[in-house]
Amino acid sequence: MWTRRQFLAGTAALTALPLPLPAQAQADSSGRAPVVLEARQRAMSLLPGSTTPIWTYGDGQDWPPVLRTQRGAPFRATLTNRVTEHTAIHWHGIRLPNAMDGVPYMTQPPVEPGQSFAYEFAPPDAGTFFFHPHCNTVEQLGRGLAGVLIVEDAAEERRFLADHVVAIKDWRLKPDGSFDVFSTDKGAARAGTFGTVETVNARPHARLEALAHGWVRLRVLNLDVSRLVVVALDGAEGFVIATDGNPLPPVPLKTWRLGPAMRVDIAFRMPWHSVRLQNVWGSKPELLAEIAFIESALPAIGAMPQLAASGVTEPDFENAERLRFDLTAGHVSPELEAYLRENKLGLDALCLPQRTFWAINGKSWSGQDHQLKPPPLAELKLGRSYIFELFNGTPHPHPIHLHGHTFRVLRSSKDEIVPHLADTVLLAPKERVEIAFTADNPGMWMMHCHIIEHQETGMMGYVTVA
Ligand code: C2O
Ligand code: CU
C-alpha cells in the first residue's frame, strides 16, 4: 500500500516540515482570493444503498469541508446561499469583529436565497475551529451545513507528521436515506433529539493513517446538535494539547468530555500497531477513529511539537466582576411555581409561547431566529474582567457557548478542572462552573446552549460589551 515514493516523502517531511495534507477538501486563503462557500444541496451516501440530500458548503463527497488559514492573516470567505431559506455563517470560537459573527438580524442581515455575503477577519488565535449557520440551526446544521476552520501558526517550528480531523456528527435519517424531523418536543424538552445514524467524517468511523514513531495530532470536533461524547485513546498514550482550539501544556489524556460544539486536540506518538479513538460515554466503547500505522524508519525519539502560545489576555482576577447565570427549565420563577401549585394549575395556565422549555436567569429567548431581540442578559464594560458563575439547575447537561470571547474555565462544583481556555463549557446536571475572561471585544454577543434544540427553545441570550 505504502509506496516507496510516499515513504520518502514522509521521511522528508521530518526535515523539510511541510504540512501533511488531510483527506478533506481544503483551501488556504491568506492573501489570496476569497474562499467560495456555496451552501447548497448535494446527494451524499450516509446509509448503504441510499442517498441523502445533505446541505453542505463543500464541493465533493468529503464531509466536513476543511479550510486552512494563517493566524493573524486576513481570511476572506464569500458565502453564497443556494438553499431554500435564509442563512449566514457563524465562525464558532473565533474572536472576530462583531459584524463578522454571522448572527442574522443581530450582526448582519440574513443572506437570502441567491444572495451572497463576504466575511473577512484576521483570526487572532491558532487552532481547531468550525463554522455553521445561526438560524434554523437544528435543521441547517442537522442537514450538514458546517465546516472546519483550521488556523495555522506560521511561527510553529515543528509540525505533527500526521494531522487529522475527526468530526463527529449524527444524522436523523429515515431508512430510505431521507431526513426525518429534526426536532421533537420530547427531545427539545429533555436531552435533545438524537440522530439515527452516527458518523465520523460522514463515515461509520474515520480510517486514518500515521507513520510509526511520528507524532500524531487528532483534531476532534463534536459537530452534532445534541450528542455528548467522552473520548479516550486505546493503544497509545495520548495528551490533550488544545481545548476549543486553545493550546494548554500537554495533559495526559484519560477521558475528555465533548458536548456539542466542543473540540479537543489530542497528540500521541504512533506506535507499531494501530490506535483507536473511542467514545466511552455509553456502557461499551464505540469506535470513532482507527489510526493505522505505516512502517517507517523514523527514530523512536524526538519531543512532541509544541503549539504556539495563546494570545488570549488573562483576566484581571482581582478586579473581576462576578455575574451569575442560572440555567433552568422554562421561564417559571419559584414564586410562579408556588402560585401554580397553590392554585392547582398546570404549566399551560401560563400561556407560554410555544416550544419554550428553557431559560437563562429566568428569561427565555426562543425561536429559530434572532429577529425579536429581548434585553441583554448583562451589559459588560469594555476592557473589564468578569467571572461568570454558571449553574445548571436542570436534570440535563448543557454546553454553554459565549461568542466573541475565549474564557478560562476556572472551577467546577463537581470535577477537578484542568485549567484550560474554551469557548464552550459543559455543565452536568446541578453543576456549578466558573469561567473568567476580559470583555475586550465590543458588540452584542450571543450566549446559549449548544444543544441546538435547547438554544432554540429558550436557553439563549446575549451580552453587550461597550
Ligand atoms: Cu456555534 Cu452561537 O454558536
Ligand atoms: Cu442545553
PDB file of N, CA and C in Angstrom, residues 57-143:
ATOM      1  N   TYR A  57     -21.349  23.103   2.445  1.00  0.00           N
ATOM      2  CA  TYR A  57     -20.527  24.160   1.829  1.00  0.00           C
ATOM      3  C   TYR A  57     -19.472  23.525   0.930  1.00  0.00           C
ATOM      4  N   GLY A  58     -19.347  22.222   1.001  1.00  0.00           N
ATOM      5  CA  GLY A  58     -18.270  21.537   0.294  1.00  0.00           C
ATOM      6  C   GLY A  58     -18.644  21.245  -1.141  1.00  0.00           C
ATOM      7  N   ASP A  59     -17.638  20.869  -1.945  1.00  0.00           N
ATOM      8  CA  ASP A  59     -17.949  20.601  -3.340  1.00  0.00           C
ATOM      9  C   ASP A  59     -17.640  19.164  -3.724  1.00  0.00           C
ATOM     10  N   GLY A  60     -17.392  18.337  -2.738  1.00  0.00           N
ATOM     11  CA  GLY A  60     -17.088  16.951  -3.086  1.00  0.00           C
ATOM     12  C   GLY A  60     -17.874  15.990  -2.227  1.00  0.00           C
ATOM     13  N   GLN A  61     -17.371  14.771  -2.158  1.00  0.00           N
ATOM     14  CA  GLN A  61     -18.043  13.737  -1.364  1.00  0.00           C
ATOM     15  C   GLN A  61     -17.487  13.691   0.056  1.00  0.00           C
ATOM     16  N   ASP A  62     -16.515  14.563   0.334  1.00  0.00           N
ATOM     17  CA  ASP A  62     -15.970  14.570   1.690  1.00  0.00           C
ATOM     18  C   ASP A  62     -16.763  15.510   2.573  1.00  0.00           C
ATOM     19  N   TRP A  63     -17.008  15.076   3.755  1.00  0.00           N
ATOM     20  CA  TRP A  63     -17.661  15.924   4.745  1.00  0.00           C
ATOM     21  C   TRP A  63     -16.951  15.713   6.062  1.00  0.00           C
ATOM     22  N   PRO A  64     -16.682  16.767   6.802  1.00  0.00           N
ATOM     23  CA  PRO A  64     -16.958  18.168   6.510  1.00  0.00           C
ATOM     24  C   PRO A  64     -15.881  18.790   5.618  1.00  0.00           C
ATOM     25  N   PRO A  65     -16.212  19.910   4.945  1.00  0.00           N
ATOM     26  CA  PRO A  65     -15.162  20.651   4.261  1.00  0.00           C
ATOM     27  C   PRO A  65     -14.204  21.242   5.305  1.00  0.00           C
ATOM     28  N   VAL A  66     -12.918  21.254   4.968  1.00  0.00           N
ATOM     29  CA  VAL A  66     -11.915  21.765   5.908  1.00  0.00           C
ATOM     30  C   VAL A  66     -11.168  22.915   5.252  1.00  0.00           C
ATOM     31  N   LEU A  67     -11.183  24.076   5.881  1.00  0.00           N
ATOM     32  CA  LEU A  67     -10.438  25.233   5.390  1.00  0.00           C
ATOM     33  C   LEU A  67      -9.227  25.425   6.281  1.00  0.00           C
ATOM     34  N   ARG A  68      -8.147  25.882   5.678  1.00  0.00           N
ATOM     35  CA  ARG A  68      -6.958  26.216   6.466  1.00  0.00           C
ATOM     36  C   ARG A  68      -6.571  27.650   6.189  1.00  0.00           C
ATOM     37  N   THR A  69      -6.166  28.353   7.227  1.00  0.00           N
ATOM     38  CA  THR A  69      -5.701  29.719   7.041  1.00  0.00           C
ATOM     39  C   THR A  69      -4.614  30.000   8.069  1.00  0.00           C
ATOM     40  N   GLN A  70      -4.020  31.207   7.973  1.00  0.00           N
ATOM     41  CA  GLN A  70      -2.913  31.549   8.862  1.00  0.00           C
ATOM     42  C   GLN A  70      -3.367  32.505   9.948  1.00  0.00           C
ATOM     43  N   ARG A  71      -2.864  32.283  11.142  1.00  0.00           N
ATOM     44  CA  ARG A  71      -3.134  33.168  12.263  1.00  0.00           C
ATOM     45  C   ARG A  71      -2.669  34.592  11.933  1.00  0.00           C
ATOM     46  N   GLY A  72      -3.536  35.544  12.195  1.00  0.00           N
ATOM     47  CA  GLY A  72      -3.192  36.950  12.009  1.00  0.00           C
ATOM     48  C   GLY A  72      -3.309  37.441  10.578  1.00  0.00           C
ATOM     49  N   ALA A  73      -3.428  36.538   9.620  1.00  0.00           N
ATOM     50  CA  ALA A  73      -3.535  36.953   8.213  1.00  0.00           C
ATOM     51  C   ALA A  73      -5.004  37.142   7.855  1.00  0.00           C
ATOM     52  N   PRO A  74      -5.296  38.070   6.920  1.00  0.00           N
ATOM     53  CA  PRO A  74      -6.706  38.245   6.553  1.00  0.00           C
ATOM     54  C   PRO A  74      -7.279  36.957   5.963  1.00  0.00           C
ATOM     55  N   PHE A  75      -8.433  36.604   6.461  1.00  0.00           N
ATOM     56  CA  PHE A  75      -9.147  35.446   5.945  1.00  0.00           C
ATOM     57  C   PHE A  75     -10.407  35.983   5.279  1.00  0.00           C
ATOM     58  N   ARG A  76     -10.629  35.593   4.046  1.00  0.00           N
ATOM     59  CA  ARG A  76     -11.823  36.054   3.334  1.00  0.00           C
ATOM     60  C   ARG A  76     -12.611  34.865   2.833  1.00  0.00           C
ATOM     61  N   ALA A  77     -13.909  34.912   3.066  1.00  0.00           N
ATOM     62  CA  ALA A  77     -14.772  33.843   2.567  1.00  0.00           C
ATOM     63  C   ALA A  77     -16.085  34.459   2.124  1.00  0.00           C
ATOM     64  N   THR A  78     -16.516  34.084   0.942  1.00  0.00           N
ATOM     65  CA  THR A  78     -17.805  34.571   0.461  1.00  0.00           C
ATOM     66  C   THR A  78     -18.805  33.438   0.510  1.00  0.00           C
ATOM     67  N   LEU A  79     -19.881  33.698   1.248  1.00  0.00           N
ATOM     68  CA  LEU A  79     -20.965  32.726   1.325  1.00  0.00           C
ATOM     69  C   LEU A  79     -21.982  33.058   0.247  1.00  0.00           C
ATOM     70  N   THR A  80     -22.338  32.077  -0.559  1.00  0.00           N
ATOM     71  CA  THR A  80     -23.457  32.254  -1.476  1.00  0.00           C
ATOM     72  C   THR A  80     -24.524  31.242  -1.092  1.00  0.00           C
ATOM     73  N   ASN A  81     -25.736  31.757  -0.939  1.00  0.00           N
ATOM     74  CA  ASN A  81     -26.828  30.915  -0.474  1.00  0.00           C
ATOM     75  C   ASN A  81     -27.548  30.258  -1.647  1.00  0.00           C
ATOM     76  N   ARG A  82     -27.386  28.961  -1.792  1.00  0.00           N
ATOM     77  CA  ARG A  82     -28.099  28.215  -2.835  1.00  0.00           C
ATOM     78  C   ARG A  82     -29.067  27.214  -2.206  1.00  0.00           C
ATOM     79  N   VAL A  83     -29.477  27.479  -0.967  1.00  0.00           N
ATOM     80  CA  VAL A  83     -30.531  26.635  -0.383  1.00  0.00           C
ATOM     81  C   VAL A  83     -31.837  27.430  -0.369  1.00  0.00           C
ATOM     82  N   THR A  84     -32.860  26.849   0.208  1.00  0.00           N
ATOM     83  CA  THR A  84     -34.200  27.394   0.016  1.00  0.00           C
ATOM     84  C   THR A  84     -34.651  28.359   1.111  1.00  0.00           C
ATOM     85  N   GLU A  85     -33.764  28.670   2.056  1.00  0.00           N
ATOM     86  CA  GLU A  85     -34.154  29.599   3.119  1.00  0.00           C
ATOM     87  C   GLU A  85     -32.949  30.454   3.490  1.00  0.00           C
ATOM     88  N   HIS A  86     -33.188  31.526   4.235  1.00  0.00           N
ATOM     89  CA  HIS A  86     -32.047  32.392   4.537  1.00  0.00           C
ATOM     90  C   HIS A  86     -31.065  31.722   5.481  1.00  0.00           C
ATOM     91  N   THR A  87     -29.826  32.173   5.398  1.00  0.00           N
ATOM     92  CA  THR A  87     -28.762  31.563   6.201  1.00  0.00           C
ATOM     93  C   THR A  87     -27.698  32.619   6.494  1.00  0.00           C
ATOM     94  N   ALA A  88     -26.590  32.202   7.068  1.00  0.00           N
ATOM     95  CA  ALA A  88     -25.436  33.052   7.385  1.00  0.00           C
ATOM     96  C   ALA A  88     -24.378  32.115   7.939  1.00  0.00           C
ATOM     97  N   ILE A  89     -23.168  32.623   8.160  1.00  0.00           N
ATOM     98  CA  ILE A  89     -22.135  31.769   8.752  1.00  0.00           C
ATOM     99  C   ILE A  89     -21.623  32.383  10.046  1.00  0.00           C
ATOM    100  N   HIS A  90     -21.711  31.586  11.101  1.00  0.00           N
ATOM    101  CA  HIS A  90     -21.091  31.954  12.378  1.00  0.00           C
ATOM    102  C   HIS A  90     -19.773  31.200  12.486  1.00  0.00           C
ATOM    103  N   TRP A  91     -18.703  31.941  12.781  1.00  0.00           N
ATOM    104  CA  TRP A  91     -17.361  31.349  12.884  1.00  0.00           C
ATOM    105  C   TRP A  91     -17.127  31.041  14.351  1.00  0.00           C
ATOM    106  N   HIS A  92     -17.465  29.843  14.734  1.00  0.00           N
ATOM    107  CA  HIS A  92     -17.521  29.477  16.147  1.00  0.00           C
ATOM    108  C   HIS A  92     -16.137  29.498  16.806  1.00  0.00           C
ATOM    109  N   GLY A  93     -16.037  30.293  17.869  1.00  0.00           N
ATOM    110  CA  GLY A  93     -14.801  30.316  18.658  1.00  0.00           C
ATOM    111  C   GLY A  93     -13.777  31.337  18.203  1.00  0.00           C
ATOM    112  N   ILE A  94     -14.016  31.947  17.048  1.00  0.00           N
ATOM    113  CA  ILE A  94     -13.055  32.935  16.548  1.00  0.00           C
ATOM    114  C   ILE A  94     -13.358  34.288  17.192  1.00  0.00           C
ATOM    115  N   ARG A  95     -12.344  34.922  17.737  1.00  0.00           N
ATOM    116  CA  ARG A  95     -12.506  36.245  18.333  1.00  0.00           C
ATOM    117  C   ARG A  95     -12.411  37.275  17.208  1.00  0.00           C
ATOM    118  N   LEU A  96     -13.550  37.549  16.604  1.00  0.00           N
ATOM    119  CA  LEU A  96     -13.572  38.409  15.417  1.00  0.00           C
ATOM    120  C   LEU A  96     -14.447  39.634  15.679  1.00  0.00           C
ATOM    121  N   PRO A  97     -14.410  40.629  14.769  1.00  0.00           N
ATOM    122  CA  PRO A  97     -15.279  41.789  14.946  1.00  0.00           C
ATOM    123  C   PRO A  97     -16.746  41.369  14.896  1.00  0.00           C
ATOM    124  N   ASN A  98     -17.561  42.029  15.689  1.00  0.00           N
ATOM    125  CA  ASN A  98     -18.969  41.654  15.836  1.00  0.00           C
ATOM    126  C   ASN A  98     -19.699  41.530  14.494  1.00  0.00           C
ATOM    127  N   ALA A  99     -19.380  42.424  13.556  1.00  0.00           N
ATOM    128  CA  ALA A  99     -20.083  42.442  12.276  1.00  0.00           C
ATOM    129  C   ALA A  99     -19.818  41.179  11.450  1.00  0.00           C
ATOM    130  N   MET A 100     -18.798  40.395  11.832  1.00  0.00           N
ATOM    131  CA  MET A 100     -18.450  39.178  11.093  1.00  0.00           C
ATOM    132  C   MET A 100     -18.945  37.919  11.804  1.00  0.00           C
ATOM    133  N   ASP A 101     -19.705  38.100  12.887  1.00  0.00           N
ATOM    134  CA  ASP A 101     -20.069  36.979  13.746  1.00  0.00           C
ATOM    135  C   ASP A 101     -21.180  36.091  13.181  1.00  0.00           C
ATOM    136  N   GLY A 102     -21.877  36.599  12.166  1.00  0.00           N
ATOM    137  CA  GLY A 102     -22.803  35.725  11.438  1.00  0.00           C
ATOM    138  C   GLY A 102     -24.113  35.400  12.122  1.00  0.00           C
ATOM    139  N   VAL A 103     -24.614  36.294  12.961  1.00  0.00           N
ATOM    140  CA  VAL A 103     -25.903  36.050  13.603  1.00  0.00           C
ATOM    141  C   VAL A 103     -26.955  36.909  12.902  1.00  0.00           C
ATOM    142  N   PRO A 104     -27.845  36.284  12.101  1.00  0.00           N
ATOM    143  CA  PRO A 104     -28.815  37.058  11.330  1.00  0.00           C
ATOM    144  C   PRO A 104     -29.654  37.979  12.220  1.00  0.00           C
ATOM    145  N   TYR A 105     -29.920  39.166  11.736  1.00  0.00           N
ATOM    146  CA  TYR A 105     -30.684  40.234  12.391  1.00  0.00           C
ATOM    147  C   TYR A 105     -29.904  40.923  13.501  1.00  0.00           C
ATOM    148  N   MET A 106     -28.927  40.232  14.062  1.00  0.00           N
ATOM    149  CA  MET A 106     -28.210  40.773  15.200  1.00  0.00           C
ATOM    150  C   MET A 106     -26.914  41.433  14.731  1.00  0.00           C
ATOM    151  N   THR A 107     -26.142  40.714  13.922  1.00  0.00           N
ATOM    152  CA  THR A 107     -24.856  41.264  13.484  1.00  0.00           C
ATOM    153  C   THR A 107     -24.808  41.476  11.971  1.00  0.00           C
ATOM    154  N   GLN A 108     -25.797  40.967  11.259  1.00  0.00           N
ATOM    155  CA  GLN A 108     -25.834  41.128   9.810  1.00  0.00           C
ATOM    156  C   GLN A 108     -27.238  40.801   9.313  1.00  0.00           C
ATOM    157  N   PRO A 109     -27.604  41.308   8.136  1.00  0.00           N
ATOM    158  CA  PRO A 109     -28.892  40.879   7.594  1.00  0.00           C
ATOM    159  C   PRO A 109     -28.798  39.409   7.176  1.00  0.00           C
ATOM    160  N   PRO A 110     -29.919  38.697   7.225  1.00  0.00           N
ATOM    161  CA  PRO A 110     -29.886  37.306   6.759  1.00  0.00           C
ATOM    162  C   PRO A 110     -29.516  37.266   5.278  1.00  0.00           C
ATOM    163  N   VAL A 111     -28.825  36.225   4.877  1.00  0.00           N
ATOM    164  CA  VAL A 111     -28.449  36.058   3.473  1.00  0.00           C
ATOM    165  C   VAL A 111     -29.563  35.240   2.808  1.00  0.00           C
ATOM    166  N   GLU A 112     -30.345  35.907   1.987  1.00  0.00           N
ATOM    167  CA  GLU A 112     -31.499  35.259   1.361  1.00  0.00           C
ATOM    168  C   GLU A 112     -31.027  34.343   0.227  1.00  0.00           C
ATOM    169  N   PRO A 113     -31.879  33.387  -0.180  1.00  0.00           N
ATOM    170  CA  PRO A 113     -31.504  32.514  -1.302  1.00  0.00           C
ATOM    171  C   PRO A 113     -31.057  33.338  -2.501  1.00  0.00           C
ATOM    172  N   GLY A 114     -29.946  32.967  -3.100  1.00  0.00           N
ATOM    173  CA  GLY A 114     -29.419  33.681  -4.256  1.00  0.00           C
ATOM    174  C   GLY A 114     -28.460  34.796  -3.883  1.00  0.00           C
ATOM    175  N   GLN A 115     -28.486  35.231  -2.630  1.00  0.00           N
ATOM    176  CA  GLN A 115     -27.607  36.320  -2.208  1.00  0.00           C
ATOM    177  C   GLN A 115     -26.270  35.805  -1.697  1.00  0.00           C
ATOM    178  N   SER A 116     -25.328  36.779  -1.564  1.00  0.00           N
ATOM    179  CA  SER A 116     -24.005  36.444  -1.032  1.00  0.00           C
ATOM    180  C   SER A 116     -23.663  37.377   0.119  1.00  0.00           C
ATOM    181  N   PHE A 117     -22.697  36.964   0.908  1.00  0.00           N
ATOM    182  CA  PHE A 117     -22.190  37.817   1.977  1.00  0.00           C
ATOM    183  C   PHE A 117     -20.701  37.542   2.099  1.00  0.00           C
ATOM    184  N   ALA A 118     -19.899  38.630   2.198  1.00  0.00           N
ATOM    185  CA  ALA A 118     -18.445  38.469   2.276  1.00  0.00           C
ATOM    186  C   ALA A 118     -17.978  38.603   3.720  1.00  0.00           C
ATOM    187  N   TYR A 119     -17.337  37.588   4.208  1.00  0.00           N
ATOM    188  CA  TYR A 119     -16.761  37.614   5.555  1.00  0.00           C
ATOM    189  C   TYR A 119     -15.276  37.903   5.434  1.00  0.00           C
ATOM    190  N   GLU A 120     -14.791  38.732   6.334  1.00  0.00           N
ATOM    191  CA  GLU A 120     -13.350  38.991   6.350  1.00  0.00           C
ATOM    192  C   GLU A 120     -12.907  39.311   7.768  1.00  0.00           C
ATOM    193  N   PHE A 121     -11.909  38.600   8.207  1.00  0.00           N
ATOM    194  CA  PHE A 121     -11.339  38.843   9.534  1.00  0.00           C
ATOM    195  C   PHE A 121      -9.970  38.200   9.579  1.00  0.00           C
ATOM    196  N   ALA A 122      -9.178  38.601  10.576  1.00  0.00           N
ATOM    197  CA  ALA A 122      -7.862  38.002  10.766  1.00  0.00           C
ATOM    198  C   ALA A 122      -7.907  37.210  12.071  1.00  0.00           C
ATOM    199  N   PRO A 123      -7.979  35.890  12.007  1.00  0.00           N
ATOM    200  CA  PRO A 123      -8.122  35.113  13.245  1.00  0.00           C
ATOM    201  C   PRO A 123      -6.925  35.339  14.177  1.00  0.00           C
ATOM    202  N   PRO A 124      -7.175  35.762  15.416  1.00  0.00           N
ATOM    203  CA  PRO A 124      -6.064  36.065  16.312  1.00  0.00           C
ATOM    204  C   PRO A 124      -5.477  34.838  17.018  1.00  0.00           C
ATOM    205  N   ASP A 125      -6.147  33.710  16.898  1.00  0.00           N
ATOM    206  CA  ASP A 125      -5.682  32.504  17.587  1.00  0.00           C
ATOM    207  C   ASP A 125      -5.505  31.374  16.584  1.00  0.00           C
ATOM    208  N   ALA A 126      -4.484  30.555  16.824  1.00  0.00           N
ATOM    209  CA  ALA A 126      -4.317  29.348  16.006  1.00  0.00           C
ATOM    210  C   ALA A 126      -5.108  28.227  16.655  1.00  0.00           C
ATOM    211  N   GLY A 127      -5.580  27.292  15.863  1.00  0.00           N
ATOM    212  CA  GLY A 127      -6.259  26.150  16.465  1.00  0.00           C
ATOM    213  C   GLY A 127      -7.361  25.573  15.608  1.00  0.00           C
ATOM    214  N   THR A 128      -8.156  24.741  16.242  1.00  0.00           N
ATOM    215  CA  THR A 128      -9.218  23.998  15.563  1.00  0.00           C
ATOM    216  C   THR A 128     -10.565  24.677  15.813  1.00  0.00           C
ATOM    217  N   PHE A 129     -11.122  25.257  14.772  1.00  0.00           N
ATOM    218  CA  PHE A 129     -12.396  25.966  14.886  1.00  0.00           C
ATOM    219  C   PHE A 129     -13.386  25.376  13.885  1.00  0.00           C
ATOM    220  N   PHE A 130     -14.610  25.875  13.928  1.00  0.00           N
ATOM    221  CA  PHE A 130     -15.562  25.409  12.924  1.00  0.00           C
ATOM    222  C   PHE A 130     -16.573  26.500  12.636  1.00  0.00           C
ATOM    223  N   PHE A 131     -17.391  26.286  11.633  1.00  0.00           N
ATOM    224  CA  PHE A 131     -18.372  27.302  11.264  1.00  0.00           C
ATOM    225  C   PHE A 131     -19.688  26.636  10.907  1.00  0.00           C
ATOM    226  N   HIS A 132     -20.772  27.392  11.131  1.00  0.00           N
ATOM    227  CA  HIS A 132     -22.108  26.829  10.929  1.00  0.00           C
ATOM    228  C   HIS A 132     -23.110  27.976  10.861  1.00  0.00           C
ATOM    229  N   PRO A 133     -24.329  27.731  10.383  1.00  0.00           N
ATOM    230  CA  PRO A 133     -25.343  28.784  10.339  1.00  0.00           C
ATOM    231  C   PRO A 133     -25.852  29.091  11.742  1.00  0.00           C
ATOM    232  N   HIS A 134     -26.495  30.227  11.889  1.00  0.00           N
ATOM    233  CA  HIS A 134     -27.034  30.615  13.197  1.00  0.00           C
ATOM    234  C   HIS A 134     -28.503  30.999  13.057  1.00  0.00           C
ATOM    235  N   CYS A 135     -29.231  30.216  12.251  1.00  0.00           N
ATOM    236  CA  CYS A 135     -30.669  30.424  12.109  1.00  0.00           C
ATOM    237  C   CYS A 135     -31.236  29.082  11.665  1.00  0.00           C
ATOM    238  N   ASN A 136     -32.402  28.762  12.192  1.00  0.00           N
ATOM    239  CA  ASN A 136     -32.972  27.434  11.956  1.00  0.00           C
ATOM    240  C   ASN A 136     -31.851  26.393  12.025  1.00  0.00           C
ATOM    241  N   THR A 137     -31.033  26.531  13.045  1.00  0.00           N
ATOM    242  CA  THR A 137     -29.789  25.761  13.122  1.00  0.00           C
ATOM    243  C   THR A 137     -30.044  24.266  13.295  1.00  0.00           C
ATOM    244  N   VAL A 138     -31.094  23.926  14.015  1.00  0.00           N
ATOM    245  CA  VAL A 138     -31.312  22.497  14.243  1.00  0.00           C
ATOM    246  C   VAL A 138     -31.500  21.791  12.896  1.00  0.00           C
ATOM    247  N   GLU A 139     -32.104  22.484  11.947  1.00  0.00           N
ATOM    248  CA  GLU A 139     -32.288  21.885  10.632  1.00  0.00           C
ATOM    249  C   GLU A 139     -31.066  22.122   9.729  1.00  0.00           C
ATOM    250  N   GLN A 140     -30.577  23.364   9.675  1.00  0.00           N
ATOM    251  CA  GLN A 140     -29.483  23.655   8.733  1.00  0.00           C
ATOM    252  C   GLN A 140     -28.201  22.901   9.099  1.00  0.00           C
ATOM    253  N   LEU A 141     -27.868  22.905  10.390  1.00  0.00           N
ATOM    254  CA  LEU A 141     -26.701  22.131  10.826  1.00  0.00           C
ATOM    255  C   LEU A 141     -27.035  20.642  10.766  1.00  0.00           C
ATOM    256  N   GLY A 142     -28.288  20.328  11.094  1.00  0.00           N
ATOM    257  CA  GLY A 142     -28.732  18.936  11.023  1.00  0.00           C
ATOM    258  C   GLY A 142     -28.596  18.363   9.620  1.00  0.00           C
ATOM    259  N   ARG A 143     -28.807  19.209   8.616  1.00  0.00           N
ATOM    260  CA  ARG A 143     -28.670  18.760   7.224  1.00  0.00           C
ATOM    261  C   ARG A 143     -27.223  18.719   6.756  1.00  0.00           C
TER     262      ARG A 143
END
